[in-house]
PDB file of C-alpha atoms in Angstrom:
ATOM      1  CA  UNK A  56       9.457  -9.704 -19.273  1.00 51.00           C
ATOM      2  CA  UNK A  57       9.347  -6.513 -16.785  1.00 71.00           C
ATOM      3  CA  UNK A  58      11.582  -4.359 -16.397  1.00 86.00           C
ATOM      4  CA  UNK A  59      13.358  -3.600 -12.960  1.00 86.00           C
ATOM      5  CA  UNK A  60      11.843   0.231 -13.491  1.00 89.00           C
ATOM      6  CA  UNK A  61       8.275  -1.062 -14.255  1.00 89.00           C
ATOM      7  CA  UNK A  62       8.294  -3.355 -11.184  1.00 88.00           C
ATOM      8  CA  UNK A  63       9.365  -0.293  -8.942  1.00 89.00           C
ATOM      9  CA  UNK A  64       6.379   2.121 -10.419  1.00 89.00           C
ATOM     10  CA  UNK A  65       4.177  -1.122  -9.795  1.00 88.00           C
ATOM     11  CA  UNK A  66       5.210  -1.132  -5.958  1.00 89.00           C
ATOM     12  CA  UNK A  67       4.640   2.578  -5.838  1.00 90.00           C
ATOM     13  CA  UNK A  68       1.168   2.223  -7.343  1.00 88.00           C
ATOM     14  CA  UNK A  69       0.396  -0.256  -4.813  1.00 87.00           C
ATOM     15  CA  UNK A  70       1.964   1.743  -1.557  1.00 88.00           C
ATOM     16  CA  UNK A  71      -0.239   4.243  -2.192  1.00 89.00           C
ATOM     17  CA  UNK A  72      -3.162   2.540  -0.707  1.00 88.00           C
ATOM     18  CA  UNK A  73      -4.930   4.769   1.365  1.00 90.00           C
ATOM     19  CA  UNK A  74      -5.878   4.293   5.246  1.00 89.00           C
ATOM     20  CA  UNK A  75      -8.762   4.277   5.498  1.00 94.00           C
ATOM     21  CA  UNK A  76      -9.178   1.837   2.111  1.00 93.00           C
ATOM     22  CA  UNK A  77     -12.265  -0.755   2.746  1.00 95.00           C
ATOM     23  CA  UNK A  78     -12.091  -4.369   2.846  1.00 94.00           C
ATOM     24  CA  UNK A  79     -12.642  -4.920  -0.822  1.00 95.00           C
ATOM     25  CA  UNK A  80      -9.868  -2.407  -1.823  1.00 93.00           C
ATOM     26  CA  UNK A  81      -7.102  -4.341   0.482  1.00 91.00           C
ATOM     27  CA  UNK A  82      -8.163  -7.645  -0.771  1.00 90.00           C
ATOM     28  CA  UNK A  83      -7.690  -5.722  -4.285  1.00 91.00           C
ATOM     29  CA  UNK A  84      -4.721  -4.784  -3.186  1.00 90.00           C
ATOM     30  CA  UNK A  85      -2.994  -8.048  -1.752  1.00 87.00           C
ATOM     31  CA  UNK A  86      -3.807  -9.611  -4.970  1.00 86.00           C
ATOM     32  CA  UNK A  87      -2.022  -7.109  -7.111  1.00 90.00           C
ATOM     33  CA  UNK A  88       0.963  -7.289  -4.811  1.00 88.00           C
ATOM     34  CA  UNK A  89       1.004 -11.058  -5.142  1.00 84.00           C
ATOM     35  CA  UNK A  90       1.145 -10.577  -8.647  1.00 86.00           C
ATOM     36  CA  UNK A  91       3.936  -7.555  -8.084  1.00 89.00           C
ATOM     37  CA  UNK A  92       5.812 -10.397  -6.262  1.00 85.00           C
ATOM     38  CA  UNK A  93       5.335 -13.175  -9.562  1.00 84.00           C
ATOM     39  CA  UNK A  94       6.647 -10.557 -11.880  1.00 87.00           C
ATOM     40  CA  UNK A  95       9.957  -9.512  -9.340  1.00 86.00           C
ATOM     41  CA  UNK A  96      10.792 -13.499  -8.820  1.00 84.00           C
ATOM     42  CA  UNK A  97      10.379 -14.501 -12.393  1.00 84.00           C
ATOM     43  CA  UNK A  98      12.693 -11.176 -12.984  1.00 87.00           C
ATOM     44  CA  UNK A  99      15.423 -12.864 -10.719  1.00 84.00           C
ATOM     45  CA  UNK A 100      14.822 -15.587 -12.314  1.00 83.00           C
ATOM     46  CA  UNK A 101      13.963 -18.013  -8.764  1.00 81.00           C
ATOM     47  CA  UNK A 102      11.762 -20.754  -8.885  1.00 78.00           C
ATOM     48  CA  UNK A 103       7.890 -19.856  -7.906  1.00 77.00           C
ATOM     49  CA  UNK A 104       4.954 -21.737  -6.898  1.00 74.00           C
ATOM     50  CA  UNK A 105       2.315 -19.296  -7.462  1.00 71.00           C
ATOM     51  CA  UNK A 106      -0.634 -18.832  -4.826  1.00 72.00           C
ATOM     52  CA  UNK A 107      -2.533 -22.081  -3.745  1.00 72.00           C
ATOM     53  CA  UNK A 108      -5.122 -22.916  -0.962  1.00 76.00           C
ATOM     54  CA  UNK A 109      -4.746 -25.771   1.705  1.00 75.00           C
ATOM     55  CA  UNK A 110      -7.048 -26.065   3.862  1.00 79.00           C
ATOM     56  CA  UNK A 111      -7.486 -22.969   5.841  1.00 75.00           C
ATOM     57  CA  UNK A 112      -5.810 -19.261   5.096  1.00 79.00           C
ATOM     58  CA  UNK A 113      -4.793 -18.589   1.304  1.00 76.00           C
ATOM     59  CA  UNK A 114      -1.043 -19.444   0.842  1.00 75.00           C
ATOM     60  CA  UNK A 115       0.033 -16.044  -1.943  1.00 72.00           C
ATOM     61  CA  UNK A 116       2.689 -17.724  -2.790  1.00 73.00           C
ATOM     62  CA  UNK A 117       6.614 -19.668  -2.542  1.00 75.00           C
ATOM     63  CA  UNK A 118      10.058 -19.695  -3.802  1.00 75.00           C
ATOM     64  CA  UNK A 119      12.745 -22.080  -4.304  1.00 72.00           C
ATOM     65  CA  UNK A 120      16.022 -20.090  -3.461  1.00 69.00           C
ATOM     66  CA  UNK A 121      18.257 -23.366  -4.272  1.00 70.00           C
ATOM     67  CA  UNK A 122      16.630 -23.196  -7.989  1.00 53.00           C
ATOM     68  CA  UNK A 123      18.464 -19.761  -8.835  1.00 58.00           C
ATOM     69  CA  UNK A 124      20.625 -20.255 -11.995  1.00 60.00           C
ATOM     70  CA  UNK A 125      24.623 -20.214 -11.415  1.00 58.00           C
ATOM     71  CA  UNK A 126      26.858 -17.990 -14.040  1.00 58.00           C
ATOM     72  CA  UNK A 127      28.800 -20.402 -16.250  1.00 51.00           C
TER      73      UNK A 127
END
């Protein structure tokens, strides 16, 4: 499991992306931040459906905000 602190230095990585970065690098990019976002819901423990492809545009990814556990 990550850590709140290792999911922030993850997002900093990531927002560091230059300007001028080429296509490849902000694909690159929008990938790892789809994976930044996996780690951050599974840490909150929510419900995820992880990235999928209908037909058309890429889909990164879902939640379920009604699956979040309740204290007991």
């Amino acid at each position: 499991m990550n850590s709140r602190d290792d999911i922030k230095e993850e997002r900093g990585r990531l927002s560091r992306l230059p300007p001028d970065a080429d296509r490849a690098e902000k694909k690159n990019c929008g990938y790892a931040f789809e994976r930044l976002l996996h780690k951050l819901f599974l840490f909150e423990q929510l419900a995820l459906r992880t990235s999928y492809k209908p037909d058309g545009e890429q889909i990164g990814g879902s939640i379920y905000l009604k699956a979040r556990p309740t204290a007991s």
